[in-house]
């Protein structure tokens, strides 16, 4: 039978596909989450061991997501009645109340709009997809896992904080970055910017002061000796001292 909805795939930094759906906490639509971060994540089926472990982990970490201004929204193609029974079972067996809603998507419309139905895996169940949606309702990151393997909630928290840090401080974060670790700045795009960075500072808290402090950094000094300041053309980055910018 031909699909009612055509599977598509959201694009990074573009508007998230709109939706309106029934959930375990009443009707929800994408616009309800404007002004805050949202992680929309799908799971293959209620009452399954891996999905249950994920829901329990997300529930226990929910206060940490809330503290970062982020809401959670689960989804599967099961009915609301199935979701409610499953959440009751989780409460009875694990002592965990699930604090966020789970979308009923029996029509698979939301799942198709977000590319959660992967026909190489299943035509009738969503894979483990997750979408980080920013306060402007744009998709900022996507994660896809196979049905057989659960996701790391700690990695979701790390990724959320990394993107928020990049937005707030105009920096990039290297592999394995954690809050408080060194971040990296883009190099100056013009000679005027470079001169401003290296000019004598007028106050100890200025960016120029921070950059001058970096001259004493061994790693940076070695790079300067080897080849000088690298340019934006080759997409290199200048390290930003943890002491000068703590990205907590």
PDB file of N, CA and C in Angstrom, residues 41-44 48-60 86 100 128 145-146 149-153 156:
ATOM      1  N   UNK A  41      12.156  13.405  20.378  1.00  0.00           N
ATOM      2  CA  UNK A  41      12.811  12.125  20.116  1.00  0.00           C
ATOM      3  C   UNK A  41      11.774  11.016  19.954  1.00  0.00           C
ATOM      4  N   UNK A  42      12.064  10.121  19.048  1.00  0.00           N
ATOM      5  CA  UNK A  42      11.149   9.011  18.771  1.00  0.00           C
ATOM      6  C   UNK A  42      11.717   7.707  19.310  1.00  0.00           C
ATOM      7  N   UNK A  43      10.822   6.773  19.570  1.00  0.00           N
ATOM      8  CA  UNK A  43      11.225   5.423  19.955  1.00  0.00           C
ATOM      9  C   UNK A  43      10.366   4.427  19.182  1.00  0.00           C
ATOM     10  N   UNK A  44      10.866   3.214  18.959  1.00  0.00           N
ATOM     11  CA  UNK A  44      10.147   2.259  18.111  1.00  0.00           C
ATOM     12  C   UNK A  44       8.811   1.782  18.675  1.00  0.00           C
ATOM     13  N   UNK A  48       8.900  -1.888  25.345  1.00  0.00           N
ATOM     14  CA  UNK A  48      10.083  -2.652  24.973  1.00  0.00           C
ATOM     15  C   UNK A  48      11.245  -2.276  25.909  1.00  0.00           C
ATOM     16  N   UNK A  49      12.171  -3.203  26.158  1.00  0.00           N
ATOM     17  CA  UNK A  49      13.206  -2.952  27.171  1.00  0.00           C
ATOM     18  C   UNK A  49      14.102  -1.753  26.876  1.00  0.00           C
ATOM     19  N   UNK A  50      14.590  -1.621  25.638  1.00  0.00           N
ATOM     20  CA  UNK A  50      15.506  -0.521  25.332  1.00  0.00           C
ATOM     21  C   UNK A  50      14.771   0.819  25.411  1.00  0.00           C
ATOM     22  N   UNK A  51      13.568   0.868  24.861  1.00  0.00           N
ATOM     23  CA  UNK A  51      12.790   2.112  24.919  1.00  0.00           C
ATOM     24  C   UNK A  51      12.484   2.495  26.362  1.00  0.00           C
ATOM     25  N   UNK A  52      12.152   1.511  27.177  1.00  0.00           N
ATOM     26  CA  UNK A  52      11.870   1.786  28.586  1.00  0.00           C
ATOM     27  C   UNK A  52      13.096   2.355  29.283  1.00  0.00           C
ATOM     28  N   UNK A  53      14.277   1.785  28.989  1.00  0.00           N
ATOM     29  CA  UNK A  53      15.499   2.294  29.629  1.00  0.00           C
ATOM     30  C   UNK A  53      15.750   3.751  29.230  1.00  0.00           C
ATOM     31  N   UNK A  54      15.450   4.107  27.996  1.00  0.00           N
ATOM     32  CA  UNK A  54      15.645   5.486  27.548  1.00  0.00           C
ATOM     33  C   UNK A  54      14.665   6.436  28.244  1.00  0.00           C
ATOM     34  N   UNK A  55      13.402   6.048  28.296  1.00  0.00           N
ATOM     35  CA  UNK A  55      12.394   6.912  28.916  1.00  0.00           C
ATOM     36  C   UNK A  55      12.713   7.130  30.396  1.00  0.00           C
ATOM     37  N   UNK A  56      13.156   6.092  31.064  1.00  0.00           N
ATOM     38  CA  UNK A  56      13.531   6.219  32.474  1.00  0.00           C
ATOM     39  C   UNK A  56      14.715   7.181  32.616  1.00  0.00           C
ATOM     40  N   UNK A  57      15.712   7.041  31.751  1.00  0.00           N
ATOM     41  CA  UNK A  57      16.894   7.901  31.829  1.00  0.00           C
ATOM     42  C   UNK A  57      16.538   9.356  31.516  1.00  0.00           C
ATOM     43  N   UNK A  58      15.737   9.588  30.487  1.00  0.00           N
ATOM     44  CA  UNK A  58      15.309  10.955  30.169  1.00  0.00           C
ATOM     45  C   UNK A  58      14.505  11.553  31.326  1.00  0.00           C
ATOM     46  N   UNK A  59      13.667  10.750  31.950  1.00  0.00           N
ATOM     47  CA  UNK A  59      12.845  11.245  33.062  1.00  0.00           C
ATOM     48  C   UNK A  59      13.715  11.648  34.244  1.00  0.00           C
ATOM     49  N   UNK A  60      14.693  10.839  34.565  1.00  0.00           N
ATOM     50  CA  UNK A  60      15.571  11.156  35.690  1.00  0.00           C
ATOM     51  C   UNK A  60      16.425  12.395  35.411  1.00  0.00           C
ATOM     52  N   UNK A  86       1.841   2.325  29.469  1.00  0.00           N
ATOM     53  CA  UNK A  86       3.289   2.137  29.583  1.00  0.00           C
ATOM     54  C   UNK A  86       3.872   3.032  30.677  1.00  0.00           C
ATOM     55  N   UNK A 100       7.408  14.434  31.046  1.00  0.00           N
ATOM     56  CA  UNK A 100       7.224  15.083  29.741  1.00  0.00           C
ATOM     57  C   UNK A 100       6.199  14.292  28.915  1.00  0.00           C
ATOM     58  N   UNK A 128      15.187   5.328  16.304  1.00  0.00           N
ATOM     59  CA  UNK A 128      15.536   6.203  17.438  1.00  0.00           C
ATOM     60  C   UNK A 128      16.135   7.507  16.898  1.00  0.00           C
ATOM     61  N   UNK A 145      19.704   6.711  15.694  1.00  0.00           N
ATOM     62  CA  UNK A 145      20.238   5.459  16.207  1.00  0.00           C
ATOM     63  C   UNK A 145      19.398   4.301  15.646  1.00  0.00           C
ATOM     64  N   UNK A 146      20.002   3.135  15.498  1.00  0.00           N
ATOM     65  CA  UNK A 146      19.212   1.964  15.091  1.00  0.00           C
ATOM     66  C   UNK A 146      18.283   1.520  16.212  1.00  0.00           C
ATOM     67  N   UNK A 149      19.812  -0.175  19.546  1.00  0.00           N
ATOM     68  CA  UNK A 149      20.771   0.462  20.458  1.00  0.00           C
ATOM     69  C   UNK A 149      20.213   1.730  21.067  1.00  0.00           C
ATOM     70  N   UNK A 150      20.301   1.811  22.406  1.00  0.00           N
ATOM     71  CA  UNK A 150      19.790   2.967  23.117  1.00  0.00           C
ATOM     72  C   UNK A 150      20.727   4.153  23.037  1.00  0.00           C
ATOM     73  N   UNK A 151      20.151   5.329  23.254  1.00  0.00           N
ATOM     74  CA  UNK A 151      20.902   6.578  23.181  1.00  0.00           C
ATOM     75  C   UNK A 151      21.477   6.960  24.544  1.00  0.00           C
ATOM     76  N   UNK A 152      22.482   7.840  24.522  1.00  0.00           N
ATOM     77  CA  UNK A 152      23.108   8.340  25.745  1.00  0.00           C
ATOM     78  C   UNK A 152      22.487   9.671  26.127  1.00  0.00           C
ATOM     79  N   UNK A 153      21.789   9.720  27.239  1.00  0.00           N
ATOM     80  CA  UNK A 153      21.190  10.966  27.704  1.00  0.00           C
ATOM     81  C   UNK A 153      22.280  11.968  28.076  1.00  0.00           C
ATOM     82  N   UNK A 156      23.297  13.835  25.080  1.00  0.00           N
ATOM     83  CA  UNK A 156      22.305  14.836  24.693  1.00  0.00           C
ATOM     84  C   UNK A 156      22.483  16.104  25.528  1.00  0.00           C
TER      85      UNK A 156
END
